[in-house]
Amino acid sequence: MSPTADPEVILEARDLSREFDGVVALDRFSFKLKRGEVLGLLGANGAGKTTSMNMLLGLTTPSSGSIHAFGRDFFKNRVELLKRMNFSSAYTSLPGNLLVWQNLLVFAKIYGVPDHKKKITELLELFEISDLRQRVTGQLSAGESTRLNLCKALLNDPELLLLDEPTASLDPDIADKVRKTIRRVQSERQISILYTSHNMRDIEEVCDRVIFLHKGKVVTEGTASEIVAKSQQSSLEDVFIKIARSGDIVE
Amino acid sequence: MNFRIISALVLRYIFLYTRTPMRLVELVFWPVVDLMVWGNLTMFLQENTSAQFAHYLLFLIGGMILWDVLFRAQQGVAISFLEDVWTRNLLNVFVAPVRTVEYVTATFVIGFLRICVTVLVLSVLAFVGYHFNVFSLKWSLIPFFVNLMIFGWSLGMISTALILRWGQAAESLAWAIPFFIQPLVAVFYPVAKLPIWLQGIALALPATHIFEGMRDVLNPVIGHASWKHLGMAAGLNVVFMALAAWIFASTLRATRRKGLLTKFATQ
């Protein structure tokens, strides 16, 4: 299936479906992510967010459907396309025995970052963790570790960034700093971001558009305020609870 | 294949080893313990046997050192993969623009470096402590090492594939697999001493021909490795490497298809 010809569409999924042992994890999920847009994927546990993210990274193959990134078939050009993308998750970490700068140096070399020393310094400053450069990665706090993961994710100046619950397990202060930094970098560099979170504040502050998933299907989509208005709920969190419990935004 | 990516992955392992001295101890400690056991046994047997056979008994030390070549090569591949699992770094690597062949090649290089460290230490200690000169294997030394290393890499890929397939519960296979085949490859005794029905299986493994070849070199009556053994080892290694690559690649594909990779990597 050929992708949309619009060069502004950075990532396009069409009819993505995935079954695990007869259980439908994702059912004909389609979306487009435009250049410089931040798209939030929301849904309760088991809604299909992580499955979608894993397929978009090539970690899981879809049962059917297609993914195109930068207008090219993702599965046929995976390695080439991954050079223009990056990923950060609260559920992965960098090797704990290595120093912070060693971890960043290794990934800078993998991504072929020119002038990597300057880039690493720049990113550590951006996330206010320059003082951690010589620290052992395994000794970092959750907040420091998250910011280090984000430094790694921005090393190659990605055009497309996939963020899986980047503020999970962060205190409100650090989460706020992380959100603001992500938003600032995103708007300066016009990065397209696919963002999953259980934190409604994250979604409201960072995402331009939101897709709600429930049991692998799209329930609703739009801006956070549109969805709140459409569902006649008082907040996005209420919409989330509503969908998680009834599978729809209206009774 | 991108050598920059391979060198970056190798650099990561080097950082890991230099940052964690216990890992270097592991590279040296167990081999030295083995050397002491087999070295002292050899000396004891040498004192209680004929002068001609006494020299031949050095094959016990030679076998032990060559076995370590195979074992370290296998460990280089399997343990390097497990390092990524243990540090929850596997996803970071698998979503980076790293081709499978680059990842595997980096683990081969680590296997080679592990061999260099271990064999260097063992060679010096074996010479000083037990008068076994690894260079007494003459020119055969290089094909012996190369063939055992390649077979170790193949076993490493198969071990990794099994861990990928069965998850972390199967990680003990990273250590166990070489020892499953150790009795078959006749490290410390001639293959003729195996039951007849096992000899065919033993001779289908490349390492068996290397250990037979080593004993031929140390045997004062023969004194050299036969081309037949070296040729068989090389040929079988081609078959095993192709088989291991196929098993690894198809397991990785199946792991992606079943969605096991992410579950496994974030456990």
Coordinates of C-alpha atoms in Angstrom, one line a residue:
Chain A
M1 CA 0.0 0.0 0.0
S2 CA 1.5 3.3 -1.0
P3 CA 1.8 6.1 1.6
T4 CA 0.2 9.5 1.5
A5 CA 2.1 11.7 -0.9
D6 CA 2.1 14.6 1.5
P7 CA 5.7 15.3 2.4
E8 CA 4.5 16.9 5.6
V9 CA 3.3 13.4 6.8
I10 CA 6.3 12.0 8.7
L11 CA 4.7 8.8 10.0
E12 CA 1.7 7.0 8.7
A13 CA 0.1 3.8 10.0
R14 CA -2.6 2.1 8.0
D15 CA -4.9 -0.5 9.4
L16 CA -2.4 -1.8 11.8
S17 CA -3.7 -5.0 13.5
R18 CA -2.0 -7.3 15.9
E19 CA -3.2 -10.4 17.6
F20 CA -1.5 -12.3 20.4
D21 CA -2.7 -15.9 20.8
G22 CA -6.2 -15.0 19.5
V23 CA -6.5 -11.8 21.6
V24 CA -6.7 -8.6 19.6
A25 CA -4.2 -6.1 20.9
L26 CA -4.7 -3.7 18.0
D27 CA -7.5 -3.5 15.5
R28 CA -7.1 -1.7 12.2
F29 CA -5.3 1.3 13.8
S30 CA -4.6 4.1 11.4
F31 CA -3.1 7.6 12.0
K32 CA -0.9 10.2 10.4
L33 CA 1.7 12.3 12.2
K34 CA 2.7 15.5 10.6
R35 CA 6.0 17.3 10.7
G36 CA 6.4 19.2 13.9
E37 CA 3.3 17.7 15.4
V38 CA 3.0 16.0 18.8
L39 CA 0.5 13.2 18.9
G40 CA -0.5 11.6 22.1
L41 CA -1.6 8.0 22.4
L42 CA -3.8 7.6 25.4
G43 CA -5.6 4.6 26.9
A44 CA -5.8 2.3 29.9
N45 CA -3.4 -0.6 30.3
G46 CA -3.9 -3.1 27.5
A47 CA -5.4 -0.4 25.2
G48 CA -2.8 -1.0 22.6
K49 CA -0.4 1.9 23.1
T50 CA 2.7 -0.1 23.8
T51 CA 1.9 -2.6 21.1
S52 CA 1.6 0.3 18.6
M53 CA 4.8 1.9 19.8
N54 CA 6.6 -1.5 19.5
M55 CA 5.4 -1.9 16.0
L56 CA 6.4 1.6 15.0
L57 CA 9.9 0.8 16.3
G58 CA 10.1 -2.5 14.4
L59 CA 10.2 -4.5 17.7
T60 CA 7.0 -6.3 16.9
T61 CA 5.7 -7.2 13.5
P62 CA 2.0 -6.4 12.8
S63 CA -0.4 -9.1 11.9
S64 CA -1.6 -6.9 9.1
G65 CA -1.4 -3.3 8.0
S66 CA 1.5 -1.0 7.0
I67 CA 3.8 1.7 8.5
H68 CA 5.4 4.3 6.4
A69 CA 8.0 6.8 7.9
F70 CA 9.2 9.7 5.8
G71 CA 7.2 8.3 2.9
R72 CA 9.0 4.9 2.9
D73 CA 7.9 1.5 4.0
F74 CA 9.2 1.1 7.5
F75 CA 9.8 -2.6 7.6
K76 CA 11.7 -2.6 4.3
N77 CA 13.9 0.3 5.2
R78 CA 14.1 -0.1 9.0
V79 CA 17.7 0.6 9.6
E80 CA 17.9 3.6 7.3
L81 CA 14.8 5.1 8.8
L82 CA 15.9 4.5 12.4
K83 CA 18.8 6.9 11.7
R84 CA 16.2 9.7 11.5
M85 CA 14.3 8.6 14.6
N86 CA 14.9 8.0 18.2
F87 CA 13.2 6.6 21.3
S88 CA 13.0 7.0 25.0
S89 CA 11.1 5.0 27.5
A90 CA 10.7 5.0 31.2
Y91 CA 11.1 1.2 31.0
T92 CA 14.5 1.0 29.5
S93 CA 17.8 2.1 30.9
L94 CA 21.3 2.6 29.7
P95 CA 24.0 0.3 31.1
G96 CA 24.3 1.0 34.8
N97 CA 28.0 0.3 35.1
L98 CA 29.0 2.9 32.6
L99 CA 29.6 6.5 33.3
V100 CA 27.0 8.9 31.9
W101 CA 29.4 10.3 29.3
Q102 CA 30.4 6.8 28.2
N103 CA 26.8 5.8 27.6
L104 CA 26.2 8.9 25.5
L105 CA 29.5 8.5 23.6
V106 CA 28.6 5.0 22.6
F107 CA 25.2 6.0 21.3
A108 CA 26.7 9.1 19.6
K109 CA 29.1 6.8 17.8
I110 CA 26.3 4.4 16.8
Y111 CA 24.2 7.3 15.4
G112 CA 27.3 8.8 13.7
V113 CA 26.9 12.1 15.5
P114 CA 29.4 14.7 14.2
D115 CA 31.3 16.6 16.9
H116 CA 29.8 14.3 19.5
K117 CA 31.7 15.9 22.4
K118 CA 30.0 19.2 21.8
K119 CA 26.6 17.5 21.2
I120 CA 26.8 15.6 24.5
T121 CA 27.8 18.8 26.4
E122 CA 24.9 20.7 24.8
L123 CA 22.4 18.0 25.7
L124 CA 23.6 17.6 29.3
E125 CA 23.3 21.3 29.7
L126 CA 19.8 21.3 28.1
F127 CA 18.5 18.8 30.6
E128 CA 20.5 20.4 33.5
I129 CA 22.5 17.3 34.2
S130 CA 26.0 18.5 33.2
D131 CA 27.2 17.8 36.8
L132 CA 26.4 14.1 36.2
R133 CA 28.8 13.6 33.3
Q134 CA 31.3 11.6 35.4
R135 CA 28.6 9.8 37.5
V136 CA 27.9 6.1 37.3
T137 CA 24.6 5.7 35.4
G138 CA 23.3 3.0 37.8
Q139 CA 23.5 5.5 40.7
L140 CA 21.3 8.1 39.1
S141 CA 17.9 8.9 40.5
A142 CA 14.7 8.2 38.4
G143 CA 14.5 11.8 37.3
E144 CA 18.2 12.0 36.4
S145 CA 18.0 8.7 34.5
T146 CA 14.9 9.9 32.6
R147 CA 16.8 13.0 31.6
L148 CA 19.8 11.0 30.5
N149 CA 17.5 8.8 28.4
L150 CA 16.1 11.9 26.8
C151 CA 19.7 13.1 26.1
K152 CA 20.3 9.8 24.3
A153 CA 17.1 10.2 22.4
L154 CA 18.1 13.6 21.1
L155 CA 21.7 12.8 20.2
N156 CA 21.0 12.3 16.5
D157 CA 18.7 15.4 16.2
P158 CA 15.8 13.1 15.3
E159 CA 13.0 14.2 13.0
L160 CA 10.7 11.7 14.6
L161 CA 10.8 10.9 18.3
L162 CA 8.8 8.2 20.1
L163 CA 8.4 8.8 23.8
D164 CA 6.9 6.0 25.9
E165 CA 5.7 7.5 29.3
P166 CA 8.8 9.7 29.6
T167 CA 7.6 11.2 32.9
A168 CA 6.5 8.0 34.6
S169 CA 7.8 7.8 38.2
L170 CA 9.0 11.4 38.2
D171 CA 8.1 13.8 40.9
P172 CA 5.9 16.8 39.8
D173 CA 8.8 19.2 39.7
I174 CA 11.0 17.1 37.5
A175 CA 8.1 16.0 35.4
D176 CA 7.3 19.7 34.8
K177 CA 10.9 20.4 33.8
V178 CA 11.0 17.4 31.5
R179 CA 7.7 18.4 29.8
K180 CA 8.8 22.0 29.3
T181 CA 12.2 20.9 27.9
I182 CA 10.6 18.4 25.5
R183 CA 8.1 21.1 24.3
R184 CA 10.9 23.7 23.9
V185 CA 13.2 21.4 21.9
Q186 CA 10.3 20.1 19.9
S187 CA 9.1 23.6 18.8
E188 CA 12.7 24.8 18.1
R189 CA 13.6 21.8 16.0
Q190 CA 10.1 21.0 14.6
I191 CA 10.4 17.4 15.8
S192 CA 7.4 15.1 15.3
I193 CA 6.7 13.3 18.5
L194 CA 4.5 10.3 19.3
Y195 CA 3.9 10.4 23.0
T196 CA 2.3 7.9 25.3
S197 CA 1.5 8.7 28.9
H198 CA -0.9 8.0 31.7
N199 CA -0.3 11.5 33.0
M200 CA -3.1 13.8 31.6
R201 CA -1.1 16.8 32.5
D202 CA 1.7 15.6 30.1
I203 CA -0.8 15.1 27.3
E204 CA -2.5 18.5 27.8
E205 CA 0.7 20.4 28.0
V206 CA 2.8 18.6 25.3
C207 CA 0.4 17.1 22.7
D208 CA -1.2 19.0 19.8
R209 CA -3.6 16.1 19.2
V210 CA -4.7 13.0 21.1
I211 CA -5.9 9.6 20.1
F212 CA -7.7 7.5 22.7
L213 CA -7.4 3.8 22.3
H214 CA -9.5 1.2 24.0
K215 CA -9.0 -2.6 23.5
G216 CA -7.0 -1.9 20.4
K217 CA -9.5 0.4 18.7
V218 CA -9.6 4.1 18.3
V219 CA -12.4 5.6 20.5
T220 CA -11.9 9.2 19.7
E221 CA -9.3 11.7 18.5
G222 CA -8.8 15.5 18.4
T223 CA -7.2 18.1 20.6
A224 CA -7.4 17.6 24.3
S225 CA -10.0 20.4 24.7
E226 CA -12.1 19.1 21.7
I227 CA -12.2 15.7 23.3
V228 CA -13.2 17.0 26.7
A229 CA -16.0 19.1 25.1
K230 CA -17.2 16.2 22.9
S231 CA -17.4 13.9 25.8
Q232 CA -19.1 16.4 28.1
Q233 CA -16.7 15.6 30.8
S234 CA -14.9 18.1 33.0
S235 CA -11.3 17.1 32.3
L236 CA -9.2 14.8 30.2
E237 CA -8.7 12.6 33.2
D238 CA -12.5 12.1 33.4
V239 CA -12.5 11.2 29.8
F240 CA -9.8 8.7 30.4
I241 CA -11.7 7.1 33.2
K242 CA -14.9 7.1 31.2
I243 CA -13.3 5.3 28.3
A244 CA -11.4 2.9 30.5
R245 CA -14.6 1.8 32.2
S246 CA -17.2 1.9 29.4
G247 CA -15.1 1.8 26.2
D248 CA -16.7 5.0 24.8
I249 CA -16.8 8.7 25.5
V250 CA -20.6 8.8 25.8
E251 CA -23.0 6.6 27.7
Chain B
M1 CA 28.1 -3.6 7.4
N2 CA 29.1 -0.4 9.2
F3 CA 32.4 -0.7 11.0
R4 CA 31.7 2.6 12.9
I5 CA 28.7 0.9 14.5
I6 CA 30.6 -2.3 15.3
S7 CA 33.4 -0.3 16.9
A8 CA 30.9 1.7 19.0
L9 CA 29.3 -1.6 20.2
V10 CA 32.8 -3.0 21.0
L11 CA 33.7 0.2 22.8
R12 CA 30.6 -0.2 25.0
Y13 CA 31.8 -3.7 26.0
I14 CA 35.3 -2.4 26.7
F15 CA 33.9 0.3 28.9
L16 CA 31.8 -2.3 30.7
Y17 CA 34.8 -4.6 31.3
T18 CA 37.2 -1.8 32.4
R19 CA 34.5 -0.3 34.6
T20 CA 33.8 -3.6 36.3
P21 CA 37.1 -5.3 37.4
M22 CA 35.1 -8.4 38.6
R23 CA 34.4 -9.2 35.0
L24 CA 38.2 -9.2 34.3
V25 CA 38.7 -11.5 37.3
E26 CA 36.1 -13.9 35.8
L27 CA 38.1 -13.9 32.5
V28 CA 41.2 -15.0 34.4
F29 CA 40.1 -16.7 37.7
W30 CA 38.3 -19.8 36.5
P31 CA 40.8 -20.5 33.7
V32 CA 43.7 -20.3 36.2
V33 CA 41.8 -22.7 38.6
D34 CA 41.3 -25.1 35.7
L35 CA 45.0 -24.8 34.7
M36 CA 46.1 -25.6 38.2
V37 CA 43.8 -28.7 38.4
W38 CA 44.9 -30.1 35.0
G39 CA 48.5 -28.9 35.4
N40 CA 48.9 -30.6 38.7
L41 CA 47.2 -33.8 37.5
T42 CA 49.5 -33.8 34.5
M43 CA 52.6 -33.5 36.7
F44 CA 51.4 -36.3 38.9
L45 CA 50.8 -38.6 36.0
Q46 CA 54.1 -37.6 34.4
E47 CA 56.0 -38.7 37.5
N48 CA 54.3 -42.1 37.4
T49 CA 54.6 -43.0 33.7
S50 CA 57.2 -43.7 31.1
A51 CA 59.4 -40.9 29.9
Q52 CA 58.0 -41.1 26.4
F53 CA 54.4 -40.9 27.5
A54 CA 55.2 -38.2 30.1
H55 CA 55.7 -35.5 27.4
Y56 CA 52.6 -36.7 25.5
L57 CA 50.6 -36.1 28.7
L58 CA 51.0 -32.4 28.2
F59 CA 47.9 -32.7 25.9
L60 CA 45.9 -32.4 29.1
I61 CA 47.1 -28.8 29.5
G62 CA 46.9 -28.1 25.8
G63 CA 43.4 -29.4 25.8
M64 CA 42.4 -27.2 28.7
I65 CA 43.9 -24.1 27.0
L66 CA 42.3 -24.9 23.7
W67 CA 39.0 -25.6 25.4
D68 CA 39.1 -22.2 26.9
V69 CA 39.5 -20.7 23.4
L70 CA 36.2 -22.3 22.4
F71 CA 34.5 -21.4 25.7
R72 CA 35.6 -17.8 25.8
A73 CA 34.5 -17.2 22.1
Q74 CA 31.0 -18.7 23.0
Q75 CA 30.8 -16.6 26.1
G76 CA 31.8 -13.5 24.2
V77 CA 28.7 -13.8 22.1
A78 CA 26.2 -15.1 24.7
I79 CA 27.3 -13.0 27.7
S80 CA 27.5 -9.8 25.6
F81 CA 23.9 -10.3 24.7
L82 CA 22.9 -11.0 28.3
E83 CA 24.8 -7.8 29.4
D84 CA 22.2 -5.9 27.3
V85 CA 19.4 -7.8 28.9
W86 CA 20.6 -7.4 32.4
T87 CA 21.1 -3.7 32.0
R88 CA 17.7 -3.3 30.3
N89 CA 19.5 -1.8 27.4
L90 CA 18.4 -4.2 24.7
L91 CA 15.6 -2.0 23.4
N92 CA 17.9 0.9 23.1
V93 CA 20.2 -1.1 20.9
F94 CA 17.4 -2.8 18.9
V95 CA 15.7 0.6 18.1
A96 CA 19.0 2.1 17.0
P97 CA 20.2 1.8 13.4
V98 CA 22.1 -1.4 14.2
R99 CA 21.9 -4.3 11.8
T100 CA 21.7 -7.8 13.3
V101 CA 25.0 -8.6 11.5
E102 CA 26.7 -5.6 13.1
Y103 CA 25.5 -6.5 16.6
V104 CA 26.6 -10.1 16.2
T105 CA 30.0 -9.1 14.7
A106 CA 30.6 -6.9 17.7
T107 CA 30.0 -9.9 20.0
F108 CA 32.4 -11.9 17.9
V109 CA 35.1 -9.2 18.4
I110 CA 34.4 -9.3 22.1
G111 CA 34.8 -13.1 22.0
F112 CA 38.1 -12.7 20.3
L113 CA 39.3 -10.1 22.9
R114 CA 38.3 -12.4 25.7
I115 CA 40.3 -15.2 24.1
C116 CA 43.3 -13.0 23.8
V117 CA 43.2 -12.1 27.5
T118 CA 42.6 -15.6 28.8
V119 CA 45.0 -17.4 26.5
L120 CA 47.8 -14.9 27.1
V121 CA 47.5 -15.4 30.9
L122 CA 47.2 -19.2 30.6
S123 CA 50.1 -19.5 28.2
V124 CA 52.4 -17.7 30.5
L125 CA 51.3 -19.6 33.6
A126 CA 51.4 -23.0 31.8
F127 CA 54.9 -22.4 30.6
V128 CA 56.2 -21.1 33.9
G129 CA 54.3 -23.6 36.1
Y130 CA 54.1 -26.7 34.0
H131 CA 56.7 -26.4 31.2
F132 CA 53.9 -26.5 28.6
N133 CA 54.8 -24.2 25.7
V134 CA 51.8 -23.4 23.7
F135 CA 54.1 -22.7 20.7
S136 CA 55.0 -26.4 20.8
L137 CA 51.8 -26.8 18.7
K138 CA 53.9 -25.0 16.0
W139 CA 52.1 -23.6 12.9
S140 CA 49.0 -25.7 13.8
L141 CA 48.3 -23.2 16.6
I142 CA 46.7 -20.7 14.3
P143 CA 44.2 -23.0 12.6
F144 CA 43.5 -24.6 15.9
F145 CA 42.7 -21.2 17.5
V146 CA 40.7 -19.9 14.5
N147 CA 38.6 -23.1 14.2
L148 CA 37.8 -23.3 17.9
M149 CA 36.9 -19.5 17.9
I150 CA 34.6 -19.9 15.0
F151 CA 32.9 -22.9 16.5
G152 CA 32.6 -21.0 19.8
W153 CA 30.9 -18.1 18.0
S154 CA 28.5 -20.5 16.4
L155 CA 27.6 -22.0 19.8
G156 CA 27.3 -18.5 21.2
M157 CA 24.7 -17.6 18.5
I158 CA 22.8 -20.8 19.2
S159 CA 22.9 -20.1 22.9
T160 CA 21.7 -16.5 22.3
A161 CA 18.9 -17.7 20.0
L162 CA 17.7 -20.1 22.7
I163 CA 17.7 -17.4 25.4
L164 CA 15.8 -15.1 23.0
R165 CA 13.3 -17.9 22.4
W166 CA 12.8 -19.0 26.0
G167 CA 13.5 -15.8 27.9
Q168 CA 15.7 -15.1 30.8
A169 CA 14.7 -18.3 32.5
A170 CA 17.0 -20.0 29.9
E171 CA 20.0 -17.8 30.5
S172 CA 21.9 -20.5 32.3
L173 CA 22.2 -22.0 28.8
A174 CA 24.8 -19.4 28.1
W175 CA 27.2 -21.3 30.4
A176 CA 25.8 -24.8 30.0
I177 CA 25.8 -25.3 26.2
P178 CA 29.6 -25.6 25.8
F179 CA 29.6 -28.2 28.6
F180 CA 26.9 -30.2 26.8
I181 CA 29.3 -30.8 24.0
Q182 CA 32.5 -31.1 26.0
P183 CA 32.3 -34.9 26.5
L184 CA 31.7 -35.3 22.8
V185 CA 34.5 -33.2 21.4
A186 CA 37.1 -35.4 23.2
V187 CA 39.1 -32.6 24.9
F188 CA 41.0 -34.8 27.3
Y189 CA 40.9 -38.2 25.6
P190 CA 41.0 -39.6 22.1
V191 CA 37.7 -39.8 20.3
A192 CA 38.4 -43.6 19.9
K193 CA 37.7 -43.9 23.6
L194 CA 34.1 -42.9 23.1
P195 CA 31.5 -45.6 22.6
I196 CA 31.3 -46.4 18.9
W197 CA 27.8 -44.9 18.4
L198 CA 29.0 -41.6 19.9
Q199 CA 32.1 -41.4 17.7
G200 CA 30.1 -40.5 14.7
I201 CA 28.4 -37.6 16.5
A202 CA 31.7 -36.5 17.9
L203 CA 33.3 -36.4 14.5
A204 CA 30.5 -34.3 13.2
L205 CA 31.6 -31.5 15.5
P206 CA 34.5 -29.3 14.3
A207 CA 36.1 -29.0 17.7
T208 CA 36.7 -32.8 17.9
H209 CA 39.0 -32.6 14.9
I210 CA 41.0 -29.8 16.5
F211 CA 41.5 -31.7 19.8
E212 CA 42.5 -34.8 17.8
G213 CA 44.9 -32.7 15.8
M214 CA 46.4 -31.2 19.0
R215 CA 47.1 -34.7 20.3
D216 CA 48.7 -35.6 17.1
V217 CA 51.1 -32.7 17.3
L218 CA 52.1 -33.5 20.8
N219 CA 52.4 -37.2 20.1
P220 CA 56.1 -37.9 19.6
V221 CA 55.4 -40.6 17.1
I222 CA 53.2 -38.4 14.8
G223 CA 54.4 -34.9 15.7
H224 CA 52.1 -32.9 13.3
A225 CA 48.4 -32.2 12.7
S226 CA 46.8 -33.9 9.8
W227 CA 45.4 -31.9 7.0
K228 CA 42.4 -34.2 7.1
H229 CA 41.5 -33.0 10.7
L230 CA 42.1 -29.4 9.8
G231 CA 40.1 -29.6 6.6
M232 CA 37.2 -31.4 8.4
A233 CA 37.2 -28.8 11.2
A234 CA 37.1 -25.9 8.7
G235 CA 34.4 -27.5 6.5
L236 CA 32.2 -28.4 9.5
N237 CA 32.7 -24.9 10.8
V238 CA 31.2 -23.4 7.6
V239 CA 28.2 -25.7 8.1
F240 CA 27.8 -24.9 11.8
M241 CA 28.2 -21.1 11.3
A242 CA 25.6 -21.1 8.5
L243 CA 23.3 -23.2 10.7
A244 CA 23.8 -20.9 13.8
A245 CA 23.2 -17.8 11.7
W246 CA 20.0 -19.3 10.3
I247 CA 18.8 -20.3 13.8
F248 CA 19.7 -16.9 15.2
A249 CA 18.0 -14.9 12.4
S250 CA 14.9 -17.0 12.3
T251 CA 14.6 -16.9 16.1
L252 CA 14.9 -13.1 16.1
R253 CA 12.2 -12.9 13.4
A254 CA 10.0 -15.2 15.4
T255 CA 10.6 -13.2 18.6
R256 CA 9.5 -10.0 16.7
R257 CA 6.5 -11.8 15.2
K258 CA 5.4 -13.0 18.7
G259 CA 6.1 -9.7 20.3
L260 CA 8.5 -11.4 22.8
L261 CA 11.4 -9.0 22.2
T262 CA 9.9 -6.1 24.2
K263 CA 8.5 -8.3 27.0
F264 CA 11.9 -10.0 27.3
A265 CA 13.9 -6.7 27.1
T266 CA 11.9 -4.9 29.8
Q267 CA 11.5 -7.8 32.3

